[in-house]
Amino acid sequence: MMVNFGNLTLLMAFIVCSYGLVTSILGGWKYRPGLIESARRSVLATYALVSIACAVLIALIINNQFNVQYVYSVSNIDLPLFYKITGLWAGHDGSLLFWSWVLLTYASAAVILTRKKFQVMQPWIIMVLLGTTHFFLVLNIFVANPFGEWMQHLPDGTYASFMPMDGRGLNPLLQHPAMVIHPPVLYFGLIGFVVPFAFAFAALMTRQLGIDWIKATRRWTLTSWFFLSCGIMLGGKWAYVELGWGGYWAWDPVENASLMPWLTGTAFLHSVMIQERKGMLKVWNIVLIVATYLLSILGTFLTRSGVVSSVHSFAASSIGWYFLTFIGIAVIALTYLIIIRLPYLRSEHELDSVVSRESAFLFNNLLFVLACLS
């Protein structure tokens, strides 16, 4: 019964998200306030439905419903409740659902706080937020469903679910108090960059490329940067006490994947001050926030594709290539948008001297980006 309810809530979330995505595009294209408001409510409704789906999955784990393949893979009868709750994000399918929930937490906060602001930009902001959510819901429903059951073939040719006596249990390496706090904090850091990315996309779509979108995104960028910084430090502390994880920092590919958006995000926080004060580095700032968002998605690709060997990665899966396709489409779309909006992205001033505050900030930016590329 609970399994069916979980699947139903995911399907309803997908339908509502699809509806909101369409209405946000139509509302933005013709500027129809009624459709924009409908899209905004769709964000909140999708958030509620995904929250219910997460609660159902946690309940299945706590109640030892090992007929669900995901529950079997992350829990067992003897696992303490403390660690059973972490089962939501401990495995492949559940972590994707948790990603959707965190994303929608940010999306809901964004549409509530900007309801009476950025009226022209808001439908495009919602489009990006729901479009990204839509991508993850498609994966959770059709590719990595956390509510999938074990099925056995009966003599009469039909199939029926069955329940193993016990589950495989949580990986012993993950049975650490840091498992409760480190992954959620890291997720809130990585995923939060979707909001400033959405503002950048909306600014490009509406040609409102002044400093308003920059000012609006600073708080969101700082919040994500703070969570990501805490997540990286917590991960380093955990790796230090875990035998075989290489100490605080082992330059593991997945560790580096979390560091790269931190570097570009830090560069963005510094360079936006130049745009606010001098009207410079407009193209550079757009590129930085787009890169920061896409690098956070790239980390998900690396952990799920099997292209790199890491103690932090999941088993090799074809799902990683869906993320690479998503990144490719986003890069092409944003590159096209930036090119056609170049006339609106001209700097209002130029560097007066190599020895100046602006030059120092630009040099600082280049160091962060070079560190990321290396």
Coordinates of C-alpha atoms in Angstrom, one line a residue:
M1 CA 0.0 0.0 0.0
M2 CA 2.8 2.5 1.0
V3 CA 4.8 1.5 -2.1
N4 CA 1.9 2.3 -4.4
F5 CA 1.3 5.6 -2.5
G6 CA 5.0 6.5 -3.0
N7 CA 4.8 5.8 -6.7
L8 CA 1.6 7.8 -6.9
T9 CA 3.1 10.9 -5.3
L10 CA 6.1 10.7 -7.6
L11 CA 3.8 10.5 -10.6
M12 CA 1.6 13.4 -9.4
A13 CA 4.7 15.5 -8.7
F14 CA 5.9 14.8 -12.3
I15 CA 2.5 15.8 -13.7
V16 CA 2.3 19.0 -11.7
C17 CA 5.9 19.8 -12.5
S18 CA 5.2 19.3 -16.2
Y19 CA 2.2 21.6 -16.0
G20 CA 4.1 24.3 -14.2
L21 CA 7.0 24.1 -16.7
V22 CA 4.6 24.6 -19.6
T23 CA 2.7 27.5 -17.9
S24 CA 5.9 29.2 -16.9
I25 CA 7.1 29.2 -20.5
L26 CA 3.8 30.4 -21.9
G27 CA 3.5 33.0 -19.2
G28 CA 6.9 34.3 -19.8
W29 CA 6.6 34.3 -23.6
K30 CA 3.4 36.4 -23.7
Y31 CA 3.7 37.8 -20.1
R32 CA 0.5 36.3 -18.8
P33 CA 0.3 37.0 -15.0
G34 CA -2.3 34.4 -14.5
L35 CA -0.2 31.7 -16.0
I36 CA 2.9 32.9 -14.1
E37 CA 0.9 32.7 -10.8
S38 CA -0.2 29.2 -11.8
A39 CA 3.4 28.1 -12.4
R40 CA 4.4 29.6 -9.1
R41 CA 1.8 27.5 -7.3
S42 CA 3.0 24.4 -9.2
V43 CA 6.4 24.8 -7.6
L44 CA 4.9 24.7 -4.1
A45 CA 2.6 21.8 -5.0
T46 CA 5.5 19.8 -6.5
Y47 CA 7.5 20.5 -3.3
A48 CA 4.7 19.2 -1.2
L49 CA 4.3 16.0 -3.2
V50 CA 8.1 15.3 -3.3
S51 CA 8.2 15.9 0.5
I52 CA 5.5 13.3 0.9
A53 CA 7.4 10.9 -1.3
C54 CA 10.5 11.3 0.8
A55 CA 8.5 10.7 4.0
V56 CA 7.0 7.5 2.5
L57 CA 10.5 6.3 1.6
I58 CA 11.8 7.0 5.1
A59 CA 8.8 5.2 6.6
L60 CA 9.5 2.1 4.4
I61 CA 13.1 2.0 5.6
I62 CA 12.1 2.4 9.2
N63 CA 9.5 -0.3 9.0
N64 CA 11.9 -2.8 7.3
Q65 CA 9.9 -3.1 4.0
F66 CA 12.6 -5.2 2.3
N67 CA 10.2 -6.0 -0.6
V68 CA 11.4 -2.6 -1.9
Q69 CA 14.7 -3.0 -3.6
Y70 CA 16.1 0.3 -2.4
V71 CA 15.2 -0.4 1.3
Y72 CA 16.9 -3.8 1.0
S73 CA 20.0 -2.2 -0.3
V74 CA 20.5 0.5 2.4
S75 CA 19.0 -1.1 5.6
N76 CA 18.5 -4.2 7.6
I77 CA 16.7 -5.2 10.8
D78 CA 19.6 -4.5 13.2
L79 CA 20.5 -1.1 11.7
P80 CA 19.9 1.7 14.3
L81 CA 17.2 4.2 13.6
F82 CA 19.9 6.9 13.6
Y83 CA 21.3 5.3 10.4
K84 CA 18.0 4.2 8.9
I85 CA 16.9 7.8 8.4
T86 CA 20.2 8.4 6.4
G87 CA 19.0 5.7 4.0
L88 CA 17.1 8.4 2.2
W89 CA 20.4 9.8 0.7
A90 CA 22.7 6.8 1.3
G91 CA 21.9 5.0 -2.0
H92 CA 21.7 5.8 -5.6
D93 CA 17.9 6.1 -6.2
G94 CA 17.1 7.7 -2.8
S95 CA 19.8 10.3 -3.2
L96 CA 18.2 11.5 -6.5
L97 CA 14.9 11.9 -4.8
F98 CA 16.6 13.8 -2.0
W99 CA 18.3 16.0 -4.6
S100 CA 14.8 16.9 -6.0
W101 CA 13.6 17.7 -2.5
V102 CA 16.5 20.0 -1.8
L103 CA 16.2 21.7 -5.2
L104 CA 12.4 22.3 -4.5
T105 CA 13.2 23.7 -1.1
Y106 CA 15.3 26.3 -2.8
A107 CA 12.8 26.8 -5.6
S108 CA 9.9 27.3 -3.1
A109 CA 11.8 29.8 -1.1
A110 CA 12.8 31.6 -4.3
V111 CA 9.2 31.9 -5.7
I112 CA 7.9 33.0 -2.3
L113 CA 10.6 35.7 -1.7
T114 CA 10.4 37.0 -5.2
R115 CA 6.7 36.9 -5.6
K116 CA 6.3 40.7 -5.8
K117 CA 9.7 41.4 -7.4
F118 CA 11.2 40.7 -10.8
Q119 CA 7.8 40.2 -12.3
V120 CA 9.2 40.0 -15.9
M121 CA 12.0 37.6 -14.9
Q122 CA 10.0 35.4 -12.6
P123 CA 8.5 33.0 -15.2
W124 CA 11.9 32.2 -16.6
I125 CA 13.3 31.7 -13.1
I126 CA 10.5 29.3 -12.5
M127 CA 11.1 27.6 -15.8
V128 CA 14.7 26.8 -14.9
L129 CA 13.8 25.6 -11.4
L130 CA 11.0 23.3 -12.6
G131 CA 12.9 22.2 -15.7
T132 CA 15.8 21.0 -13.5
T133 CA 13.3 19.3 -11.1
H134 CA 11.5 17.7 -14.1
F135 CA 14.8 16.1 -15.2
F136 CA 15.3 14.5 -11.8
L137 CA 11.7 13.4 -11.5
V138 CA 12.0 11.7 -14.9
L139 CA 15.1 9.8 -13.6
N140 CA 13.3 8.8 -10.4
I141 CA 10.2 7.5 -12.2
F142 CA 11.6 5.9 -15.3
V143 CA 15.2 5.1 -14.6
A144 CA 16.0 4.9 -10.8
N145 CA 12.7 4.4 -9.0
P146 CA 13.3 4.1 -5.2
F147 CA 9.9 2.4 -4.8
G148 CA 10.7 -0.5 -7.1
E149 CA 9.8 -3.9 -5.6
W150 CA 11.4 -7.4 -5.8
M151 CA 9.4 -9.5 -8.1
Q152 CA 9.3 -13.3 -8.4
H153 CA 8.1 -15.4 -11.4
L154 CA 5.2 -17.7 -10.5
P155 CA 4.4 -21.1 -12.1
D156 CA 1.3 -19.6 -13.8
G157 CA 3.4 -17.1 -15.6
T158 CA 2.5 -14.1 -13.5
Y159 CA 4.7 -12.1 -11.2
A160 CA 4.3 -11.2 -7.6
S161 CA 6.3 -9.2 -5.1
F162 CA 8.1 -10.9 -2.3
M163 CA 9.9 -9.8 0.9
P164 CA 13.4 -11.0 1.8
M165 CA 13.8 -11.9 5.5
D166 CA 16.5 -9.2 6.0
G167 CA 18.2 -6.4 4.0
R168 CA 21.8 -6.1 2.9
G169 CA 22.3 -3.2 5.2
L170 CA 24.1 0.1 5.0
N171 CA 27.7 0.1 3.8
P172 CA 29.8 -0.2 7.1
L173 CA 32.0 2.8 5.9
L174 CA 28.8 4.9 5.9
Q175 CA 27.8 4.0 9.4
H176 CA 29.4 7.1 10.9
P177 CA 27.7 10.1 12.7
A178 CA 28.9 12.4 9.9
M179 CA 26.6 10.5 7.5
V180 CA 23.7 12.3 9.1
I181 CA 25.0 15.8 8.4
H182 CA 27.7 15.7 5.7
P183 CA 25.6 14.6 2.6
P184 CA 22.7 17.0 3.3
V185 CA 24.9 19.9 3.9
L186 CA 26.9 19.2 0.8
Y187 CA 23.7 18.8 -1.2
F188 CA 22.4 22.1 0.0
G189 CA 25.7 23.7 -1.1
L190 CA 25.8 22.2 -4.6
I191 CA 22.1 22.4 -5.4
G192 CA 21.6 26.0 -4.2
F193 CA 23.6 27.4 -7.1
V194 CA 20.6 26.6 -9.3
V195 CA 18.9 29.8 -8.0
P196 CA 21.5 32.3 -9.1
F197 CA 21.8 30.3 -12.4
A198 CA 18.1 30.7 -12.9
F199 CA 18.3 34.4 -12.3
A200 CA 21.2 34.6 -14.9
F201 CA 19.1 32.7 -17.4
A202 CA 16.1 34.9 -16.8
A203 CA 18.2 38.1 -17.1
L204 CA 19.5 36.8 -20.5
M205 CA 16.0 36.0 -21.7
T206 CA 14.5 39.3 -20.7
R207 CA 17.6 41.5 -21.5
Q208 CA 17.5 42.8 -17.9
L209 CA 21.3 42.5 -17.6
G210 CA 22.0 45.4 -15.2
I211 CA 22.9 44.9 -11.6
D212 CA 19.5 44.0 -10.3
W213 CA 19.8 40.3 -10.9
I214 CA 23.3 40.4 -9.4
K215 CA 22.1 42.0 -6.2
A216 CA 19.2 39.5 -6.0
T217 CA 21.5 36.5 -6.3
R218 CA 24.2 37.5 -3.9
R219 CA 22.3 36.1 -0.9
W220 CA 21.5 32.9 -2.6
T221 CA 25.1 32.5 -3.8
L222 CA 26.4 33.2 -0.3
T223 CA 24.0 30.7 1.2
S224 CA 25.1 27.9 -1.2
W225 CA 28.8 28.8 -0.8
F226 CA 28.5 28.6 3.0
F227 CA 26.8 25.2 2.9
L228 CA 29.3 23.9 0.3
S229 CA 32.2 25.2 2.4
C230 CA 30.8 23.4 5.5
G231 CA 30.2 20.3 3.5
I232 CA 33.7 20.1 2.2
M233 CA 35.2 20.7 5.7
L234 CA 32.9 18.0 7.2
G235 CA 33.9 15.6 4.5
G236 CA 37.6 16.3 5.1
K237 CA 37.1 15.6 8.8
W238 CA 35.2 12.4 8.1
A239 CA 37.8 11.2 5.6
Y240 CA 40.6 11.8 8.2
V241 CA 39.1 9.4 10.8
E242 CA 38.1 6.8 8.2
L243 CA 40.8 4.3 7.5
G244 CA 41.8 4.1 3.8
W245 CA 40.2 7.4 2.7
G246 CA 43.4 9.2 2.4
G247 CA 43.3 11.8 5.2
Y248 CA 41.7 15.2 5.1
W249 CA 42.1 15.5 1.3
A250 CA 43.3 12.9 -1.1
W251 CA 42.6 14.7 -4.4
D252 CA 40.0 12.0 -5.0
P253 CA 38.0 12.7 -8.3
V254 CA 34.7 13.1 -6.4
E255 CA 36.3 15.3 -3.8
N256 CA 37.6 17.5 -6.5
A257 CA 34.2 17.6 -8.1
S258 CA 32.9 19.4 -5.0
L259 CA 35.8 21.7 -4.9
M260 CA 35.5 22.9 -8.5
P261 CA 32.1 24.7 -8.0
W262 CA 33.4 26.1 -4.7
L263 CA 36.3 27.7 -6.6
T264 CA 34.1 29.2 -9.4
G265 CA 31.5 30.2 -6.8
T266 CA 34.1 32.0 -4.8
A267 CA 35.3 33.8 -8.0
F268 CA 31.8 34.8 -8.8
L269 CA 31.2 36.3 -5.3
H270 CA 34.3 38.5 -5.8
S271 CA 33.7 39.5 -9.4
V272 CA 30.1 40.6 -8.9
M273 CA 31.4 43.5 -6.7
I274 CA 33.1 44.9 -9.8
Q275 CA 29.9 44.7 -11.8
E276 CA 27.9 46.4 -9.1
R277 CA 30.4 49.3 -8.7
K278 CA 31.8 49.8 -12.2
G279 CA 29.4 47.9 -14.6
M280 CA 32.2 45.7 -15.7
L281 CA 32.8 41.9 -16.2
K282 CA 29.1 41.3 -17.2
V283 CA 29.9 38.4 -19.5
W284 CA 32.5 37.0 -17.1
N285 CA 29.9 36.9 -14.3
I286 CA 27.3 35.1 -16.4
V287 CA 29.9 32.5 -17.4
L288 CA 31.1 32.0 -13.8
I289 CA 27.6 31.3 -12.4
V290 CA 26.7 29.1 -15.3
A291 CA 30.0 27.2 -14.8
T292 CA 29.3 26.9 -11.1
Y293 CA 25.9 25.4 -11.6
L294 CA 27.0 23.0 -14.3
L295 CA 30.0 21.9 -12.3
S296 CA 27.7 20.9 -9.5
I297 CA 25.8 18.7 -12.0
L298 CA 29.1 17.3 -13.3
G299 CA 29.9 16.0 -9.8
T300 CA 26.7 14.0 -9.9
F301 CA 27.7 12.6 -13.3
L302 CA 31.1 11.6 -11.9
T303 CA 29.7 9.8 -8.9
R304 CA 27.2 7.8 -11.0
S305 CA 28.8 7.1 -14.4
G306 CA 31.7 4.9 -13.3
V307 CA 34.1 6.9 -15.5
V308 CA 36.3 7.5 -12.4
S309 CA 37.4 5.3 -9.5
S310 CA 36.5 6.8 -6.2
V311 CA 35.6 5.6 -2.7
H312 CA 32.8 8.2 -2.8
S313 CA 31.2 7.0 -6.1
F314 CA 28.2 4.7 -6.6
A315 CA 28.4 1.6 -8.7
A316 CA 28.9 2.2 -12.4
S317 CA 25.5 3.1 -14.0
S318 CA 24.3 4.3 -17.3
I319 CA 22.3 7.0 -15.5
G320 CA 25.4 9.1 -15.4
W321 CA 25.2 9.7 -19.1
Y322 CA 21.8 11.3 -18.7
F323 CA 23.6 14.0 -16.6
L324 CA 26.2 14.5 -19.3
T325 CA 23.4 15.0 -21.9
F326 CA 21.7 17.5 -19.6
I327 CA 25.0 19.4 -19.2
G328 CA 25.6 19.4 -22.9
I329 CA 22.2 20.8 -23.7
A330 CA 22.6 23.5 -21.0
V331 CA 26.0 24.5 -22.4
I332 CA 24.7 24.9 -25.9
A333 CA 21.6 26.8 -24.9
L334 CA 23.5 29.2 -22.6
T335 CA 26.3 29.8 -25.1
Y336 CA 23.7 30.7 -27.7
L337 CA 21.9 33.1 -25.3
I338 CA 25.1 34.8 -24.3
I339 CA 26.2 35.3 -27.9
I340 CA 22.9 36.9 -29.0
R341 CA 22.9 39.1 -25.9
L342 CA 26.4 40.4 -26.2
P343 CA 25.2 43.9 -27.2
Y344 CA 23.5 44.1 -23.8
L345 CA 26.6 42.8 -21.9
R346 CA 29.0 45.6 -22.8
S347 CA 31.0 46.9 -20.0
E348 CA 30.3 50.5 -18.9
H349 CA 33.9 51.1 -18.0
E350 CA 37.3 49.7 -18.8
L351 CA 40.3 48.9 -16.6
D352 CA 42.1 52.2 -15.8
S353 CA 45.3 50.6 -14.8
V354 CA 47.0 47.2 -14.2
V355 CA 47.6 48.3 -10.7
S356 CA 44.0 48.9 -9.5
R357 CA 41.3 47.4 -7.3
E358 CA 39.5 46.1 -10.4
S359 CA 42.7 44.5 -11.8
A360 CA 43.4 42.8 -8.4
F361 CA 39.9 41.3 -8.4
L362 CA 40.2 40.1 -12.0
F363 CA 43.6 38.5 -11.2
N364 CA 42.0 36.9 -8.1
N365 CA 39.3 35.5 -10.3
L366 CA 41.8 34.1 -12.8
L367 CA 43.6 32.3 -10.0
F368 CA 40.4 30.6 -8.8
V369 CA 39.4 29.6 -12.3
L370 CA 42.9 28.3 -13.1
A371 CA 42.9 26.3 -9.8
C372 CA 39.6 24.8 -10.9
L373 CA 40.9 23.9 -14.3
S374 CA 44.0 22.3 -12.9

